[in-house]
mmCIF file of C-alpha atoms in Angstrom:
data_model
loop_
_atom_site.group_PDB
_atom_site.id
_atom_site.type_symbol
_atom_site.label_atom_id
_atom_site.label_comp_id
_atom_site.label_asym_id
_atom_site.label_seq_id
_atom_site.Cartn_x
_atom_site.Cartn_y
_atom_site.Cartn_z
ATOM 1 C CA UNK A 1109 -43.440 -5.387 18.020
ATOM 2 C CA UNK A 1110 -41.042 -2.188 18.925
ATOM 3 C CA UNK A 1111 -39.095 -4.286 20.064
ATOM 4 C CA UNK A 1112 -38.020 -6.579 17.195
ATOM 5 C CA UNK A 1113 -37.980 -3.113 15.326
ATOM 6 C CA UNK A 1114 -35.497 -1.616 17.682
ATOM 7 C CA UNK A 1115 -33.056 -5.053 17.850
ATOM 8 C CA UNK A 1116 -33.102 -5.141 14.311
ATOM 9 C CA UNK A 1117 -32.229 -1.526 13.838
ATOM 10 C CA UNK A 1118 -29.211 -2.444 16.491
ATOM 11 C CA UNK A 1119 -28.594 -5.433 14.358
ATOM 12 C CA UNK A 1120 -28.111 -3.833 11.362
ATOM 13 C CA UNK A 1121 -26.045 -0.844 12.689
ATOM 14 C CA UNK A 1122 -24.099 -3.542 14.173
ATOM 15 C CA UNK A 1123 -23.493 -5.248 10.480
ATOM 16 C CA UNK A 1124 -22.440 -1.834 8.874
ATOM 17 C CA UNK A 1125 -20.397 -1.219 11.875
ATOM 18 C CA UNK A 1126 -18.631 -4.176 10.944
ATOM 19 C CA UNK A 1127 -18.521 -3.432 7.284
ATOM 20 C CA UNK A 1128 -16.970 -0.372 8.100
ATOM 21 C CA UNK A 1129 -14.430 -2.047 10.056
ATOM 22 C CA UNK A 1130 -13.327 -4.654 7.497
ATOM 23 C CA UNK A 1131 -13.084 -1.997 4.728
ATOM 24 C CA UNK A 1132 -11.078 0.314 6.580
ATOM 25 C CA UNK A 1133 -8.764 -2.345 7.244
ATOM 26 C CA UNK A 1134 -8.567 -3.145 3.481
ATOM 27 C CA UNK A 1135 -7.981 -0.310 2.291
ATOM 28 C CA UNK A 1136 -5.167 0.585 4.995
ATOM 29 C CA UNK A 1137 -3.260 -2.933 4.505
ATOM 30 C CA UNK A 1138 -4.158 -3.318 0.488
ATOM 31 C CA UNK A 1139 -0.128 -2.432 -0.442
ATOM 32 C CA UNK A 1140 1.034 -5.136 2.293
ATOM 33 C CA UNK A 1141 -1.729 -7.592 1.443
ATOM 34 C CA UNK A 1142 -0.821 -6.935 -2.369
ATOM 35 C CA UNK A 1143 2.717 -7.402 -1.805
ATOM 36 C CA UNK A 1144 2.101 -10.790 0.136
ATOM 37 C CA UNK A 1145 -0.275 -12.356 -2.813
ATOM 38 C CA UNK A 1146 2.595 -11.349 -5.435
ATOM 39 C CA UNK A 1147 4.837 -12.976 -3.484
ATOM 40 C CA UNK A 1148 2.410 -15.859 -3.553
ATOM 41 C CA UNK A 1149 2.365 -15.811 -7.032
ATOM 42 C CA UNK A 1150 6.291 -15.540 -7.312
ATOM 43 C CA UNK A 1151 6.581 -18.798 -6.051
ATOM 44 C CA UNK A 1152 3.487 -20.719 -7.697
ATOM 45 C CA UNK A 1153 5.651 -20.246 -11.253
ATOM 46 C CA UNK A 1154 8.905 -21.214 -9.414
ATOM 47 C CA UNK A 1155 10.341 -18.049 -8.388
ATOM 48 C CA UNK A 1156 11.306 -16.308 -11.298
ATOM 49 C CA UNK A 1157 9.011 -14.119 -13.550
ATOM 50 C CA UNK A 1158 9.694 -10.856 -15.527
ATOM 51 C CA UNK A 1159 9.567 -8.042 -13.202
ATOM 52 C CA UNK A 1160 7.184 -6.097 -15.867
ATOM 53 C CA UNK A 1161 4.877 -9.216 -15.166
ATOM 54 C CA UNK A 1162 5.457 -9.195 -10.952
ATOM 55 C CA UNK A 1163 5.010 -5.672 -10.792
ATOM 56 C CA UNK A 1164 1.407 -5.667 -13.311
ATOM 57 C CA UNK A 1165 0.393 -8.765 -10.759
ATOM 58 C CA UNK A 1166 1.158 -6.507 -7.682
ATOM 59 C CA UNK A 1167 -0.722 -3.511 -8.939
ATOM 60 C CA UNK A 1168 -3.571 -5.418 -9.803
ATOM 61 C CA UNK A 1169 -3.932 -6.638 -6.216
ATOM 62 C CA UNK A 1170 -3.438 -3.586 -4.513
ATOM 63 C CA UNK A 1171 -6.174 -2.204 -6.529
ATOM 64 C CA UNK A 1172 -8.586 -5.147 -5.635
ATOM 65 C CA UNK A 1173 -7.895 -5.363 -2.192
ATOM 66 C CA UNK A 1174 -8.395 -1.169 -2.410
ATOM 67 C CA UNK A 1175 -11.202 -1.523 -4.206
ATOM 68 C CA UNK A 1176 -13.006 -4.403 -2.177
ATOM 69 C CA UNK A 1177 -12.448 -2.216 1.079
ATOM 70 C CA UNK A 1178 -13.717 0.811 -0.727
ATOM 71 C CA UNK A 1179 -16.945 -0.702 -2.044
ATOM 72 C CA UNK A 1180 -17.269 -2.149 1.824
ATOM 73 C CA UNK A 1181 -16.378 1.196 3.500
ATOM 74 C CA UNK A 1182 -18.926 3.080 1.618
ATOM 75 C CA UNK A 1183 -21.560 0.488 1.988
ATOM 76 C CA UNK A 1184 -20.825 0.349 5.706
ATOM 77 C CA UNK A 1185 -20.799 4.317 6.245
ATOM 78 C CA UNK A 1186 -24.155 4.403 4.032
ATOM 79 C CA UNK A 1187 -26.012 1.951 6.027
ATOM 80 C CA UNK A 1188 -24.973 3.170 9.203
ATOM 81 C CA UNK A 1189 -25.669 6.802 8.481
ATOM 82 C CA UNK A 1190 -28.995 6.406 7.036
ATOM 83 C CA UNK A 1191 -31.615 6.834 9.463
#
């Protein structure tokens, strides 16, 4: 019974560790992931838009890949801190 107690401790540790991982890396690429989905969406409507529009679509990624790696970041930290 310790056992299973102790691997799924390690297990979960493991899972936040991860978590951690993933969000950090969101939050450190969110302007070049941003920039790549605008550019995405630049050439779903053909290639031309008004910049007023590009540049609204661009923020709004940046802040939900920012966001996403925030909410996993402090999830991640919280988990693996907590004893």
């Amino acid at each position: 019974m310790f056992k299973n107690i102790h691997l799924k401790e390690i297990l979960m540790r493991l899972l936040a560790l991860i978590c951690i991982i993933i969000g950090a890396r969101y939050l450190l690429n969110s302007t070049s992931m941003g920039d790549d989905r605008a550019l995405e969406f630049l050439t779903a409507v053909g290639g031309s838009t008004d910049s007023a529009d590009l540049k609204a679509h661009l923020e709004s990624y940046i802040i939900g890949y920012r966001l996403f790696g925030g909410i996993l970041l402090s999830v991640g930290l919280f988990r693996f801190l907590q004893k």
